[in-house]
XYZ file of C-alpha atoms in Angstrom:
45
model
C 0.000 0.000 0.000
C 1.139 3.410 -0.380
C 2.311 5.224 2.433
C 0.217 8.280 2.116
C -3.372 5.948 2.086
C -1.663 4.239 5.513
C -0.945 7.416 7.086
C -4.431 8.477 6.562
C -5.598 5.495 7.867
C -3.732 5.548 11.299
C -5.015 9.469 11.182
C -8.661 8.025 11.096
C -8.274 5.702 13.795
C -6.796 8.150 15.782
C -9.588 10.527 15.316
C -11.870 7.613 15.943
C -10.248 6.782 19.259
C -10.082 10.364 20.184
C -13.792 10.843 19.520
C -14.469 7.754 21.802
C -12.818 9.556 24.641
C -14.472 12.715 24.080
C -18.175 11.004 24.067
C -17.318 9.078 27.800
C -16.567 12.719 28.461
C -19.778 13.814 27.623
C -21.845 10.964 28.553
C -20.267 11.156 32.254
C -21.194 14.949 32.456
C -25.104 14.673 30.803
C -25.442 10.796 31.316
C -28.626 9.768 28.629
C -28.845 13.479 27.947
C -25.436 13.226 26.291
C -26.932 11.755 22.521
C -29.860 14.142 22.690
C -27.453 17.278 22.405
C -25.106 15.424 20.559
C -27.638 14.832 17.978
C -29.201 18.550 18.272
C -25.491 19.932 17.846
C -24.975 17.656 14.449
C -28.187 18.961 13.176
C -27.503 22.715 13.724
C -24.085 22.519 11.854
């Protein structure tokens, strides 16, 4: 594979893993309320 398409790979996962952390964030500060202003916040933008 070319190394460009593998960096952007690893990139993805690391975003992925990143936005993993960031949701436990969220979900421990609103608990169930967490996906309702996720999903309000997705629609606006």
């Amino acid at each position: 594979m070319e190394k460009k398409a593998i960096d952007l790979a690893k990139q993805i996962i690391e975003l992925d893993l990143q936005r993993d952390a960031i949701l436990e964030q969220l979900l421990a500060l609103l608990g169930d309320r967490a996906y309702e202003i996720l999903r309000h916040m997705q629609n606006k933008y």
